[in-house]
Amino acid sequence: MTSKVETVLNNICATAQSCGRPPDDIALVAVSKTQPITAIIPVLDQGQRLFGENKIQEAAGKWPTLRAQYSDAKLHLIGPLQSNKVRQAILLFDVIETIDRPKLARAIARISREEGKFCDCYIQINIGREPQKAGVDPDEADAFVTLCRDELKLPVCGLMCIPPAAQDPAPYFRLLGEIARRNGLEKLSMGMSGDYQTAIRCGATSVRVGTAIFGARTAAQ
Ligand SMILES: *Cc1c(COP(=O)(O)O)cnc(C)c1O
């Protein structure tokens, strides 16, 4: 029987091919937030190695145990990061996808130097300019990329976004691609269970997929 993670990987491959992209250009980040270790192990056993978590405390409770067994697993932080948790985040995660304000960027730069550990960084863009959502305003994106990459010397590899719910996400995905292109950034983290195929057609280089792999989450988050 085909597992859910295999189904998602097959869909990624088929979608990439249908728009003339090499399937290997798109990474799958399996979003394991709220999932217990017992649900994550079968996905690791399928060979999946990139995972996303949105809460530092929760990740700190699960991943040291999992990493002891699966040392090549890589962890992406996809949720909000408070300045007072930066050190813990840098030590626990491989990639930080949610850099969205100067104070946070400065703290990450300083503590990365102190620890001698530099996570790959994505800048989160509030692509729909929604007041309740995290992320840099699209109009401020170029200046913020310059601050993070050129002034603070963070290893900024790309942009991340969550488009407005219940709208066609394609224009928002394309706008993220435009901002990345004009800033010389290669990576686009966009697309979730409901829209990852659209995101791939719009240029996503990684998709963050939770429920399509793990099933519905019990708590709404
Ligand atoms: C939860 C979450 C996802 C995964 O969402 P699904 O709809 O379960 O695939 C992706 N990105 C972020 C930032 C999330 O918080």
Tab-separated table of C-alpha atoms and ligand atoms in Angstrom:
chain	number	residue	atom	x	y	z
A	1	MET	CA	0.000	0.000	0.000
A	2	THR	CA	1.204	3.489	-0.791
A	3	SER	CA	1.843	5.523	2.339
A	4	LYS	CA	0.646	9.110	2.632
A	5	VAL	CA	4.174	10.458	2.420
A	6	GLU	CA	4.767	8.443	-0.768
A	7	THR	CA	1.542	9.816	-2.208
A	8	VAL	CA	2.667	13.375	-1.511
A	9	LEU	CA	6.102	12.669	-3.025
A	10	ASN	CA	4.452	11.169	-6.111
A	11	ASN	CA	2.230	14.242	-6.447
A	12	ILE	CA	5.240	16.547	-6.118
A	13	CYS	CA	7.030	14.584	-8.824
A	14	ALA	CA	4.040	14.554	-11.189
A	15	THR	CA	3.339	18.253	-10.694
A	16	ALA	CA	6.979	19.180	-11.274
A	17	GLN	CA	7.071	17.144	-14.469
A	18	SER	CA	3.801	18.646	-15.685
A	19	CYS	CA	5.360	22.105	-15.587
A	20	GLY	CA	8.788	21.117	-16.855
A	21	ARG	CA	10.646	21.332	-13.549
A	22	PRO	CA	13.106	18.722	-12.243
A	23	PRO	CA	11.318	16.975	-9.336
A	24	ASP	CA	14.545	17.097	-7.312
A	25	ASP	CA	14.280	20.896	-7.212
A	26	ILE	CA	11.371	20.626	-4.792
A	27	ALA	CA	11.983	19.527	-1.214
A	28	LEU	CA	9.267	18.113	1.015
A	29	VAL	CA	9.215	19.436	4.577
A	30	ALA	CA	6.917	17.165	6.591
A	31	VAL	CA	5.178	19.329	9.183
A	32	SER	CA	5.081	17.222	12.346
A	33	LYS	CA	3.688	19.856	14.746
A	34	THR	CA	1.283	18.381	17.326
A	35	GLN	CA	2.235	14.859	16.212
A	36	PRO	CA	3.667	12.482	18.808
A	37	ILE	CA	6.970	10.696	18.290
A	38	THR	CA	5.074	7.495	17.522
A	39	ALA	CA	3.475	9.178	14.495
A	40	ILE	CA	6.766	10.678	13.280
A	41	ILE	CA	8.848	7.479	13.371
A	42	PRO	CA	6.926	5.724	10.568
A	43	VAL	CA	7.499	8.769	8.343
A	44	LEU	CA	11.228	8.737	9.154
A	45	ASP	CA	11.204	5.018	8.359
A	46	GLN	CA	9.811	5.856	4.905
A	47	GLY	CA	13.011	7.802	4.325
A	48	GLN	CA	11.636	11.305	4.894
A	49	ARG	CA	14.342	13.496	6.448
A	50	LEU	CA	13.098	17.121	6.451
A	51	PHE	CA	10.597	18.063	9.134
A	52	GLY	CA	8.926	21.281	10.234
A	53	GLU	CA	7.862	22.288	13.739
A	54	ASN	CA	6.232	25.550	14.800
A	55	LYS	CA	6.898	25.578	18.552
A	56	ILE	CA	10.308	25.528	20.186
A	57	GLN	CA	9.169	23.825	23.399
A	58	GLU	CA	7.367	21.066	21.550
A	59	ALA	CA	10.282	20.450	19.205
A	60	ALA	CA	12.691	20.386	22.158
A	61	GLY	CA	10.562	17.662	23.722
A	62	LYS	CA	10.476	15.405	20.666
A	63	TRP	CA	13.500	15.878	18.454
A	64	PRO	CA	16.502	15.110	20.669
A	65	THR	CA	15.033	11.615	21.067
A	66	LEU	CA	14.287	11.245	17.356
A	67	ARG	CA	17.686	12.614	16.324
A	68	ALA	CA	19.442	10.068	18.519
A	69	GLN	CA	18.007	7.444	16.163
A	70	TYR	CA	17.870	9.413	12.906
A	71	SER	CA	20.941	11.632	13.030
A	72	ASP	CA	20.527	12.907	9.457
A	73	ALA	CA	17.035	14.328	10.028
A	74	LYS	CA	16.827	18.101	9.484
A	75	LEU	CA	14.483	20.371	11.335
A	76	HIS	CA	12.872	23.578	10.024
A	77	LEU	CA	11.362	26.164	12.349
A	78	ILE	CA	8.153	27.313	10.648
A	79	GLY	CA	6.462	29.124	13.543
A	80	PRO	CA	7.007	32.474	15.264
A	81	LEU	CA	10.292	32.978	17.096
A	82	GLN	CA	10.581	35.197	20.181
A	83	SER	CA	13.890	36.937	20.742
A	84	ASN	CA	14.359	35.237	24.122
A	85	LYS	CA	14.210	31.779	22.508
A	86	VAL	CA	16.719	32.432	19.747
A	87	ARG	CA	19.582	30.514	21.343
A	88	GLN	CA	17.445	27.450	21.912
A	89	ALA	CA	16.137	27.662	18.334
A	90	ILE	CA	19.602	27.961	16.821
A	91	LEU	CA	20.816	24.923	18.745
A	92	LEU	CA	17.755	22.809	17.974
A	93	PHE	CA	16.926	23.663	14.347
A	94	ASP	CA	18.826	23.457	11.064
A	95	VAL	CA	16.730	26.005	9.194
A	96	ILE	CA	14.828	29.049	10.493
A	97	GLU	CA	12.038	30.022	8.090
A	98	THR	CA	10.363	32.803	10.065
A	99	ILE	CA	12.708	35.775	10.312
A	100	ASP	CA	10.427	38.794	10.142
A	101	ARG	CA	11.807	41.754	12.108
A	102	PRO	CA	15.102	43.559	12.636
A	103	LYS	CA	15.341	42.842	16.370
A	104	LEU	CA	14.995	39.111	15.720
A	105	ALA	CA	17.456	39.180	12.813
A	106	ARG	CA	20.033	40.976	14.975
A	107	ALA	CA	19.588	38.470	17.804
A	108	ILE	CA	19.986	35.527	15.412
A	109	ALA	CA	23.138	37.045	13.917
A	110	ARG	CA	24.722	37.725	17.321
A	111	ILE	CA	23.851	34.373	18.894
A	112	SER	CA	24.824	32.396	15.770
A	113	ARG	CA	28.298	33.935	16.040
A	114	GLU	CA	28.464	33.182	19.760
A	115	GLU	CA	27.457	29.574	19.211
A	116	GLY	CA	29.407	29.113	15.984
A	117	LYS	CA	26.268	27.658	14.397
A	118	PHE	CA	24.518	29.281	11.444
A	119	CYS	CA	21.093	27.967	10.452
A	120	ASP	CA	19.963	28.506	6.877
A	121	CYS	CA	17.529	31.401	6.998
A	122	TYR	CA	14.312	32.281	5.222
A	123	ILE	CA	12.616	35.632	5.529
A	124	GLN	CA	8.886	35.368	6.108
A	125	ILE	CA	6.854	37.747	3.964
A	126	ASN	CA	3.306	38.753	4.919
A	127	ILE	CA	2.386	38.269	1.293
A	128	GLY	CA	-1.303	39.187	1.685
A	129	ARG	CA	-0.574	42.141	3.996
A	130	GLU	CA	-2.864	40.609	6.623
A	131	PRO	CA	-2.771	42.472	9.968
A	132	GLN	CA	-3.047	39.259	12.034
A	133	LYS	CA	-0.202	37.498	10.231
A	134	ALA	CA	3.518	37.504	10.866
A	135	GLY	CA	5.959	38.483	8.157
A	136	VAL	CA	7.584	41.473	6.539
A	137	ASP	CA	5.382	43.732	4.421
A	138	PRO	CA	6.118	43.118	0.710
A	139	ASP	CA	7.066	46.803	0.339
A	140	GLU	CA	9.726	46.429	3.023
A	141	ALA	CA	11.064	43.092	1.806
A	142	ASP	CA	14.009	44.401	-0.261
A	143	ALA	CA	15.349	46.543	2.587
A	144	PHE	CA	14.910	43.699	5.065
A	145	VAL	CA	16.755	41.234	2.817
A	146	THR	CA	19.593	43.754	2.554
A	147	LEU	CA	19.730	44.123	6.345
A	148	CYS	CA	19.745	40.359	7.016
A	149	ARG	CA	22.007	39.214	4.227
A	150	ASP	CA	24.368	42.098	3.525
A	151	GLU	CA	24.634	43.896	6.846
A	152	LEU	CA	24.122	41.101	9.390
A	153	LYS	CA	25.678	38.432	7.104
A	154	LEU	CA	22.984	35.875	7.846
A	155	PRO	CA	22.896	32.932	5.425
A	156	VAL	CA	19.616	33.999	3.816
A	157	CYS	CA	18.651	31.409	1.210
A	158	GLY	CA	15.103	32.424	0.405
A	159	LEU	CA	11.607	33.596	1.289
A	160	MET	CA	8.683	31.942	3.003
A	161	CYS	CA	4.988	32.851	2.967
A	162	ILE	CA	1.524	31.734	4.006
A	163	PRO	CA	-1.031	33.241	1.603
A	164	PRO	CA	-4.474	34.426	2.754
A	165	ALA	CA	-6.922	31.581	3.396
A	166	ALA	CA	-9.873	30.977	1.075
A	167	GLN	CA	-8.413	32.843	-1.909
A	168	ASP	CA	-6.573	31.685	-4.992
A	169	PRO	CA	-3.007	31.453	-3.652
A	170	ALA	CA	-1.334	31.568	-7.086
A	171	PRO	CA	-0.982	35.388	-7.358
A	172	TYR	CA	0.541	35.465	-3.869
A	173	PHE	CA	2.967	32.663	-4.699
A	174	ARG	CA	3.992	34.486	-7.879
A	175	LEU	CA	4.538	37.714	-5.970
A	176	LEU	CA	6.824	35.880	-3.520
A	177	GLY	CA	8.785	34.597	-6.529
A	178	GLU	CA	9.155	38.120	-7.913
A	179	ILE	CA	10.462	39.478	-4.610
A	180	ALA	CA	12.952	36.600	-4.392
A	181	ARG	CA	14.135	37.040	-7.985
A	182	ARG	CA	14.790	40.735	-7.740
A	183	ASN	CA	16.805	40.101	-4.569
A	184	GLY	CA	18.812	37.222	-6.039
A	185	LEU	CA	17.323	34.638	-3.660
A	186	GLU	CA	16.827	31.090	-4.944
A	187	LYS	CA	14.602	29.369	-2.429
A	188	LEU	CA	10.840	29.689	-2.067
A	189	SER	CA	9.147	27.935	0.871
A	190	MET	CA	5.469	27.991	-0.015
A	191	GLY	CA	2.557	25.583	-0.310
A	192	MET	CA	0.841	23.449	2.347
A	193	SER	CA	-1.454	20.395	2.164
A	194	GLY	CA	-4.199	22.266	0.317
A	195	ASP	CA	-2.109	24.138	-2.223
A	196	TYR	CA	1.346	22.586	-2.603
A	197	GLN	CA	0.757	21.619	-6.219
A	198	THR	CA	-0.220	25.199	-7.075
A	199	ALA	CA	2.882	26.384	-5.212
A	200	ILE	CA	5.103	24.066	-7.276
A	201	ARG	CA	3.620	25.433	-10.495
A	202	CYS	CA	4.450	28.924	-9.178
A	203	GLY	CA	8.073	28.040	-8.410
A	204	ALA	CA	8.172	26.608	-4.863
A	205	THR	CA	11.493	24.960	-3.997
A	206	SER	CA	10.110	23.517	-0.774
A	207	VAL	CA	6.597	22.723	0.336
A	208	ARG	CA	5.499	22.399	3.978
A	209	VAL	CA	2.969	19.591	4.222
A	210	GLY	CA	1.360	18.427	7.467
A	211	THR	CA	-2.146	16.991	7.348
A	212	ALA	CA	-1.709	15.298	3.956
A	213	ILE	CA	1.071	13.227	5.559
A	214	PHE	CA	0.008	12.826	9.184
A	215	GLY	CA	-3.766	13.209	8.979
A	216	ALA	CA	-5.793	15.857	10.774
A	217	ARG	CA	-4.346	17.516	13.851
A	218	THR	CA	-6.445	17.272	17.005
A	219	ALA	CA	-5.742	20.814	18.266
A	220	ALA	CA	-6.341	23.681	15.868
A	221	GLN	CA	-2.945	25.276	15.215
B	1	LIG	C1	0.861	23.868	10.051
B	1	LIG	C2	1.689	24.546	9.025
B	1	LIG	C3	1.884	23.954	7.760
B	1	LIG	C4	1.239	22.649	7.335
B	1	LIG	O1	-0.120	22.812	7.145
B	1	LIG	P1	-1.030	21.616	6.552
B	1	LIG	O2	-2.230	22.302	6.064
B	1	LIG	O3	-1.280	20.695	7.704
B	1	LIG	O4	-0.248	20.963	5.483
B	1	LIG	C5	2.699	24.622	6.861
B	1	LIG	N1	3.292	25.791	7.173
B	1	LIG	C6	3.133	26.380	8.369
B	1	LIG	C7	3.826	27.663	8.643
B	1	LIG	C8	2.324	25.781	9.335
B	1	LIG	O5	2.167	26.377	10.525
